[in-house]
């Protein structure tokens, strides 16, 4: 089954200093689609906790406002930004921003 493969990325913590670190996750599956991107559920290998990974196409002309805002927010009613990382797309110039968020089951 494809979902059991482990993916390792270099990600920056959502809060605190910009110290990128290796983050590994597994059991990836699509749980949502929207006009801006796709949301996956995955399991962090280090802690076995489930996370949501929101993958959105990054427009190089603009800084991502959602990322800037999420990095500043810490509130019990707002999902926590655990990490973020960038990945390439199918096309040569495509860059995706991946927000690794606390997973809230329905």
MMTF fields as JSON, N, C-alpha, C and O atoms, coordinates in Angstrom:
{
  "mmtfVersion": "1.0.0",
  "mmtfProducer": "UNKNOWN",
  "numBonds": 423,
  "numAtoms": 424,
  "numGroups": 106,
  "numChains": 1,
  "numModels": 1,
  "chainsPerModel": [1],
  "groupsPerChain": [106],
  "chainIdList": ["A"],
  "bondAtomList": [4, 2, 8, 6, 12, 10, 16, 14, 20, 18, 24, 22, 28, 26, 32, 30, 36, 34, 40, 38, 44, 42, 48, 46, 52, 50, 56, 54, 60, 58, 64, 62, 68, 66, 72, 70, 76, 74, 80, 78, 84, 82, 88, 86, 92, 90, 96, 94, 100, 98, 104, 102, 108, 106, 112, 110, 116, 114, 120, 118, 124, 122, 128, 126, 132, 130, 136, 134, 140, 138, 144, 142, 148, 146, 152, 150, 156, 154, 160, 158, 164, 162, 168, 166, 172, 170, 176, 174, 180, 178, 184, 182, 188, 186, 192, 190, 196, 194, 200, 198, 204, 202, 208, 206, 212, 210, 216, 214, 220, 218, 224, 222, 228, 226, 232, 230, 236, 234, 240, 238, 244, 242, 248, 246, 252, 250, 256, 254, 260, 258, 264, 262, 268, 266, 272, 270, 276, 274, 280, 278, 284, 282, 288, 286, 292, 290, 296, 294, 300, 298, 304, 302, 308, 306, 312, 310, 316, 314, 320, 318, 324, 322, 328, 326, 332, 330, 336, 334, 340, 338, 344, 342, 348, 346, 352, 350, 356, 354, 360, 358, 364, 362, 368, 366, 372, 370, 376, 374, 380, 378, 384, 382, 388, 386, 392, 390, 396, 394, 400, 398, 404, 402, 408, 406, 412, 410, 416, 414, 420, 418],
  "bondOrderList": [1, 1, 1, 1, 1, 1, 1, 1, 1, 1, 1, 1, 1, 1, 1, 1, 1, 1, 1, 1, 1, 1, 1, 1, 1, 1, 1, 1, 1, 1, 1, 1, 1, 1, 1, 1, 1, 1, 1, 1, 1, 1, 1, 1, 1, 1, 1, 1, 1, 1, 1, 1, 1, 1, 1, 1, 1, 1, 1, 1, 1, 1, 1, 1, 1, 1, 1, 1, 1, 1, 1, 1, 1, 1, 1, 1, 1, 1, 1, 1, 1, 1, 1, 1, 1, 1, 1, 1, 1, 1, 1, 1, 1, 1, 1, 1, 1, 1, 1, 1, 1, 1, 1, 1, 1],
  "groupList": [{"groupName": "UNK", "atomNameList": ["N", "CA", "C", "O"], "elementList": ["N", "C", "C", "O"], "formalChargeList": [0, 0, 0, 0], "bondAtomList": [1, 0, 2, 1, 3, 2], "bondOrderList": [1, 1, 2], "singleLetterCode": "X", "chemCompType": "L-PEPTIDE LINKING"}],
  "groupTypeList": [0, 0, 0, 0, 0, 0, 0, 0, 0, 0, 0, 0, 0, 0, 0, 0, 0, 0, 0, 0, 0, 0, 0, 0, 0, 0, 0, 0, 0, 0, 0, 0, 0, 0, 0, 0, 0, 0, 0, 0, 0, 0, 0, 0, 0, 0, 0, 0, 0, 0, 0, 0, 0, 0, 0, 0, 0, 0, 0, 0, 0, 0, 0, 0, 0, 0, 0, 0, 0, 0, 0, 0, 0, 0, 0, 0, 0, 0, 0, 0, 0, 0, 0, 0, 0, 0, 0, 0, 0, 0, 0, 0, 0, 0, 0, 0, 0, 0, 0, 0, 0, 0, 0, 0, 0, 0],
  "groupIdList": [1, 2, 3, 4, 5, 6, 7, 8, 9, 10, 11, 12, 13, 14, 15, 16, 17, 18, 19, 20, 21, 22, 23, 24, 25, 26, 27, 28, 29, 30, 31, 32, 33, 34, 35, 36, 37, 38, 39, 40, 41, 42, 43, 44, 45, 46, 47, 48, 49, 50, 51, 52, 53, 54, 55, 56, 57, 58, 59, 60, 61, 62, 63, 64, 65, 66, 67, 68, 69, 70, 71, 72, 73, 74, 75, 76, 77, 78, 79, 80, 81, 82, 83, 84, 85, 86, 87, 88, 89, 90, 91, 92, 93, 94, 95, 96, 97, 98, 99, 100, 101, 102, 103, 104, 105, 106],
  "secStructList": [7, 4, 4, 4, 7, 7, 3, 3, 3, 3, 3, 3, 3, 1, 1, 1, 1, 7, 7, 7, 3, 3, 3, 3, 3, 3, 3, 3, 3, 3, 3, 3, 3, 7, 1, 1, 3, 3, 3, 3, 3, 3, 3, 3, 6, 6, 6, 7, 7, 3, 3, 3, 3, 3, 3, 3, 3, 7, 7, 6, 6, 1, 7, 7, 2, 2, 2, 2, 2, 2, 2, 2, 7, 7, 7, 6, 6, 1, 7, 7, 3, 3, 3, 3, 3, 3, 3, 3, 7, 1, 1, 6, 6, 7, 3, 3, 3, 3, 3, 3, 3, 3, 7, 7, 7, 7],
  "xCoordList": [0.848, 0.0, 0.888, 1.874, 0.527, 1.37, 1.457, 2.489, 0.399, 0.358, 1.388, 1.655, 1.986, 2.91, 4.336, 5.204, 4.601, 5.972, 6.293, 5.424, 7.541, 7.972, 8.526, 9.358, 8.058, 8.559, 9.328, 8.83, 10.536, 11.336, 11.595, 12.034, 11.321, 11.518, 12.317, 12.406, 12.893, 13.523, 12.491, 12.144, 12.003, 10.907, 11.312, 12.155, 10.692, 10.935, 9.813, 8.642, 10.142, 9.084, 8.164, 8.603, 6.883, 5.905, 6.163, 5.98, 6.589, 6.889, 8.359, 9.018, 8.85, 10.232, 11.222, 10.847, 12.505, 13.557, 13.465, 12.964, 13.956, 13.965, 15.082, 16.095, 14.908, 15.922, 15.348, 14.729, 15.547, 14.995, 15.522, 16.671, 14.67, 15.044, 14.374, 13.406, 14.905, 14.297, 13.027, 13.012, 11.966, 10.68, 10.242, 10.219, 9.895, 9.444, 7.984, 7.541, 7.247, 5.844, 5.473, 6.156, 4.37, 3.93, 2.401, 1.757, 1.823, 0.362, -0.356, -1.357, 0.155, -0.417, -1.664, -1.661, -2.737, -3.942, -4.65, -4.597, -5.311, -6.031, -7.297, -8.074, -7.5, -8.723, -9.535, -10.642, -8.995, -9.753, -9.175, -7.978, -10.058, -9.666, -10.348, -11.496, -9.642, -10.253, -9.739, -8.959, -10.183, -9.755, -8.276, -7.654, -7.704, -6.305, -5.353, -4.146, -5.854, -4.927, -5.569, -6.784, -4.712, -5.122, -4.696, -3.657, -5.515, -5.151, -4.988, -5.856, -3.862, -3.555, -3.569, -3.314, -3.867, -3.634, -2.365, -2.168, -1.513, -0.286, 0.034, -0.556, 0.979, 1.39, 2.872, 3.691, 3.22, 4.627, 5.309, 4.817, 6.436, 7.139, 7.706, 7.699, 8.195, 8.849, 7.862, 8.2, 6.636, 5.688, 4.446, 3.645, 4.284, 3.083, 1.799, 0.709, 1.906, 0.681, 0.25, 1.073, -1.068, -1.602, -1.523, -1.718, -1.237, -1.195, -1.966, -2.211, -2.337, -2.911, -1.842, -1.232, -1.615, -0.642, -1.41, -1.955, -1.442, -2.149, -1.136, -0.183, -1.358, -0.407, -1.03, -2.033, -0.432, -0.967, 0.104, 1.279, -0.323, 0.594, 1.044, 0.221, 2.334, 2.918, 3.075, 3.69, 2.525, 2.718, 3.98, 4.052, 4.968, 6.267, 6.184, 7.084, 5.111, 5.003, 4.573, 4.741, 4.021, 3.482, 4.047, 4.292, 4.247, 4.552, 3.253, 2.172, 3.337, 2.111, 1.59, 2.193, 0.459, -0.113, -0.539, -0.371, -1.101, -1.555, -0.387, -0.527, 0.762, 1.939, 2.361, 2.621, 2.429, 2.855, 1.928, 2.384, 0.62, -0.358, -0.29, -0.271, -0.253, -0.231, 0.995, 0.92, 2.11, 3.328, 3.212, 3.903, 2.336, 2.184, 1.112, 1.114, 0.19, -0.96, -0.688, -0.099, -1.131, -1.145, -2.381, -2.416, -3.398, -4.672, -5.337, -5.225, -6.033, -6.628, -7.699, -7.992, -8.286, -9.329, -8.811, -9.602, -7.514, -6.919, -5.931, -5.095, -6.044, -5.109, -3.684, -3.39, -2.811, -1.412, -0.61, -0.729, 0.205, 1.148, 2.378, 3.117, 2.597, 3.728, 5.007, 6.055, 4.912, 6.059, 5.553, 4.354, 6.496, 6.172, 7.392, 8.531, 7.123, 8.21, 7.716, 6.514, 8.663, 8.332, 8.647, 9.584, 7.857, 8.11, 7.86, 7.163, 8.438, 8.258, 7.037, 6.581, 6.519, 5.351, 5.742, 6.922, 4.748, 4.995, 5.64, 6.493, 5.224, 5.803, 7.098, 7.301, 7.962, 9.315, 9.327, 10.107, 8.479, 8.531, 7.564, 7.488, 6.826, 5.838, 6.503, 7.348, 6.108, 6.573, 5.337, 4.435, 5.31, 4.188, 4.638, 5.714, 3.789, 3.978, 3.173, 1.994, 3.797, 3.143, 3.083, 4.116, 1.872, 1.68, 1.351, 0.345, 2.196, 1.957, 1.222, 1.785, -0.054, -0.94, -1.387, -1.398, -1.753, -2.395, -3.616, -4.35, -3.843, -4.988, -6.166, -6.045, -7.299, -8.522, -9.516, -10.018, -9.815, -10.779, -12.172, -12.515, -12.971, -14.329, -15.218, -16.393],
  "yCoordList": [-1.187, 0.0, 1.243, 1.315, 2.212, 3.388, 4.281, 4.917, 4.347, 5.26, 4.977, 5.84, 3.768, 3.422, 3.881, 3.715, 4.451, 4.904, 6.132, 6.959, 6.23, 7.331, 8.452, 8.219, 9.664, 10.847, 11.676, 11.934, 12.096, 12.946, 14.267, 14.291, 15.361, 16.699, 17.525, 17.176, 18.617, 19.586, 20.685, 21.414, 20.795, 21.714, 22.69, 22.391, 23.861, 24.893, 24.844, 24.779, 24.875, 24.89, 26.099, 27.174, 25.904, 26.981, 28.154, 29.307, 27.87, 28.926, 28.846, 27.823, 29.946, 29.941, 30.252, 30.734, 29.971, 30.334, 29.526, 28.401, 30.122, 29.462, 28.437, 28.664, 27.313, 26.257, 25.05, 24.196, 24.965, 23.822, 22.502, 22.408, 21.493, 20.175, 19.12, 19.396, 17.911, 16.82, 16.362, 16.128, 16.239, 15.761, 14.62, 14.766, 13.488, 12.329, 12.04, 12.112, 11.707, 11.353, 10.189, 9.897, 9.529, 8.336, 8.302, 9.216, 7.256, 7.07, 8.285, 8.746, 8.798, 9.989, 9.652, 8.726, 10.42, 10.252, 11.593, 12.441, 11.778, 13.025, 13.064, 12.109, 14.178, 14.319, 15.543, 15.744, 16.368, 17.544, 18.177, 18.079, 18.836, 19.561, 20.909, 21.026, 21.93, 23.253, 23.987, 23.448, 25.227, 25.993, 26.353, 26.645, 26.337, 26.722, 25.545, 25.724, 24.352, 23.234, 21.985, 21.796, 21.132, 19.823, 19.706, 20.233, 19.007, 18.741, 17.233, 16.45, 16.848, 15.443, 15.201, 16.109, 13.972, 13.541, 12.697, 11.915, 12.854, 12.06, 11.823, 12.439, 10.92, 10.622, 10.935, 10.43, 11.773, 12.091, 10.859, 10.26, 10.489, 9.273, 9.42, 8.458, 10.61, 10.793, 10.662, 10.105, 11.173, 11.25, 10.382, 10.23, 9.811, 9.029, 9.849, 9.278, 11.175, 11.98, 12.281, 12.417, 12.383, 12.72, 14.221, 15.006, 14.609, 16.015, 16.173, 15.206, 17.411, 17.752, 18.532, 19.448, 18.175, 18.904, 19.597, 18.95, 20.918, 21.716, 22.154, 22.873, 21.71, 21.971, 22.964, 22.661, 24.154, 25.2, 25.684, 25.788, 25.976, 26.51, 27.891, 28.738, 28.111, 29.364, 30.306, 29.951, 31.497, 32.517, 33.292, 33.925, 33.235, 33.85, 35.365, 35.983, 35.977, 37.438, 37.911, 39.084, 37.009, 37.414, 36.541, 35.35, 37.153, 36.363, 35.672, 36.215, 34.513, 33.821, 34.391, 34.205, 35.086, 35.737, 34.728, 34.95, 33.601, 32.586, 32.106, 31.952, 31.87, 31.429, 32.497, 32.189, 33.747, 34.827, 34.941, 35.125, 34.83, 34.951, 33.738, 33.883, 32.538, 31.311, 31.248, 30.709, 31.793, 31.759, 32.654, 32.438, 33.66, 34.599, 34.158, 34.588, 33.292, 32.948, 31.749, 30.753, 31.871, 30.724, 30.872, 31.693, 30.065, 30.17, 28.803, 28.036, 28.5, 27.169, 26.871, 25.702, 27.891, 27.673, 27.738, 27.697, 27.837, 27.891, 26.735, 26.517, 25.992, 24.871, 25.394, 26.473, 24.611, 25.008, 24.661, 23.566, 25.611, 25.363, 24.702, 25.333, 23.433, 22.704, 22.962, 23.254, 22.852, 23.059, 23.601, 23.591, 24.076, 24.341, 24.008, 24.082, 23.634, 23.346, 23.592, 23.683, 23.698, 23.927, 22.674, 21.941, 22.436, 21.293, 21.721, 22.703, 20.971, 21.32, 20.604, 19.601, 21.137, 20.545, 19.807, 19.569, 19.449, 18.719, 19.611, 19.166, 20.869, 21.804, 22.372, 22.41, 22.809, 23.238, 24.337, 24.268, 25.342, 26.498, 26.43, 27.366, 25.332, 25.251, 25.033, 24.152, 25.848, 25.677, 25.618, 26.448, 24.628, 24.474, 24.756, 24.337, 25.48, 25.679, 24.596, 24.405, 23.895, 22.837, 23.265, 23.436, 23.437, 23.796, 22.523, 21.868, 22.175, 20.986, 21.466, 22.148, 21.088, 21.608, 20.51, 19.328, 20.929, 20.035, 19.433, 20.151, 18.138, 17.482, 17.454, 16.985, 17.956, 17.949, 17.006, 17.326, 15.857, 14.939, 15.567, 16.419, 15.128, 15.681, 15.229, 15.594],
  "zCoordList": [0.0, 0.0, 0.0, 0.733, -0.827, -1.035, 0.198, 0.417, 1.012, 2.145, 3.213, 4.049, 3.211, 4.282, 4.006, 4.863, 2.838, 2.581, 3.433, 3.71, 3.834, 4.694, 3.825, 2.948, 4.076, 3.384, 4.398, 5.494, 4.045, 4.927, 4.22, 3.071, 4.913, 4.353, 5.351, 6.528, 4.878, 5.775, 5.986, 5.056, 7.221, 7.52, 8.614, 9.459, 8.578, 9.577, 10.611, 10.236, 11.906, 12.921, 12.741, 12.332, 13.053, 12.888, 13.809, 13.417, 15.036, 15.997, 16.384, 16.195, 16.926, 17.405, 16.302, 15.234, 16.57, 15.621, 14.322, 14.306, 13.248, 11.932, 11.866, 11.204, 12.543, 12.515, 11.807, 12.441, 10.484, 9.745, 10.298, 10.73, 10.277, 10.781, 9.918, 9.21, 9.99, 9.231, 9.927, 11.136, 9.148, 9.654, 8.748, 7.526, 9.344, 8.566, 8.875, 10.021, 7.811, 8.008, 7.104, 6.122, 7.459, 6.745, 6.735, 7.249, 6.155, 6.111, 5.527, 6.078, 4.418, 3.801, 2.996, 2.185, 3.231, 2.408, 2.249, 3.14, 1.113, 0.844, 1.697, 1.709, 2.414, 3.218, 2.81, 3.31, 1.901, 1.478, 0.234, -0.038, -0.525, -1.732, -1.711, -1.284, -2.172, -2.244, -3.461, -4.246, -3.61, -4.779, -4.696, -5.718, -3.486, -3.341, -3.246, -3.411, -2.985, -2.869, -2.309, -2.373, -1.754, -1.256, 0.207, 0.606, 1.002, 2.396, 2.566, 2.181, 3.149, 3.404, 4.902, 5.693, 5.282, 6.656, 6.613, 5.683, 7.61, 7.682, 9.149, 10.037, 9.388, 10.76, 10.895, 10.127, 11.878, 12.127, 12.71, 13.666, 12.132, 12.575, 13.988, 14.755, 14.34, 15.641, 16.792, 17.836, 16.608, 17.725, 17.533, 18.455, 16.334, 15.987, 16.021, 16.042, 16.027, 16.036, 14.608, 13.703, 14.434, 13.123, 12.903, 13.83, 11.676, 11.289, 9.981, 9.26, 9.698, 8.402, 7.645, 8.197, 6.392, 5.575, 4.459, 3.565, 4.527, 3.526, 2.473, 2.771, 1.239, 0.149, -0.824, -1.469, -0.928, -1.804, -2.77, -2.419, -3.988, -4.996, -4.548, -4.197, -4.561, -4.092, -5.276, -6.282, -5.157, -6.189, -5.831, -4.778, -6.712, -6.395, -6.261, -5.692, -6.778, -6.702, -5.319, -4.984, -4.515, -3.216, -2.109, -2.298, -0.951, 0.239, 0.644, 0.413, 1.228, 1.616, 2.933, 3.99, 2.847, 4.036, 5.085, 6.284, 4.615, 5.571, 6.432, 7.645, 5.803, 6.554, 7.557, 8.72, 7.112, 8.009, 9.219, 10.347, 8.97, 10.059, 10.988, 12.211, 10.394, 11.208, 12.122, 13.226, 11.668, 12.49, 13.717, 14.714, 13.648, 14.769, 15.762, 16.915, 15.306, 16.139, 17.031, 16.611, 18.265, 19.161, 20.031, 20.948, 19.733, 20.437, 20.455, 19.499, 21.553, 21.704, 20.654, 20.4, 20.043, 19.038, 17.603, 16.661, 17.429, 16.085, 15.958, 16.834, 14.84, 14.67, 14.694, 14.179, 15.302, 15.479, 14.228, 13.679, 13.794, 12.703, 13.314, 14.07, 12.988, 13.554, 12.765, 13.342, 11.433, 10.543, 9.218, 8.936, 8.41, 7.012, 6.166, 6.627, 4.903, 3.966, 2.554, 2.304, 1.638, 0.234, -0.564, -0.248, -1.598, -2.48, -3.915, -4.172, -4.849, -6.258, -6.812, -6.263, -7.91, -8.553, -9.813, -10.068, -10.594, -11.841, -12.894, -13.662, -12.92, -13.891, -13.326, -12.112, -14.222, -13.853, -12.793, -11.843, -12.943, -12.049, -10.872, -10.075, -10.759, -9.684, -8.328, -8.169, -7.358, -5.984, -5.095, -5.208, -4.212, -3.29, -1.87, -1.444, -1.142, 0.286, 0.993, 0.696, 1.916, 2.685, 4.145, 4.792, 4.658, 6.06, 6.829, 6.555, 7.789, 8.615, 9.862, 10.719, 9.935, 10.968, 11.921, 11.578, 13.118, 14.07, 13.373, 12.694, 13.527, 12.895, 13.855, 14.987, 13.398, 14.206, 13.534, 12.456, 14.135, 13.506, 13.453, 14.272, 12.471, 12.331, 13.472, 13.522]
}
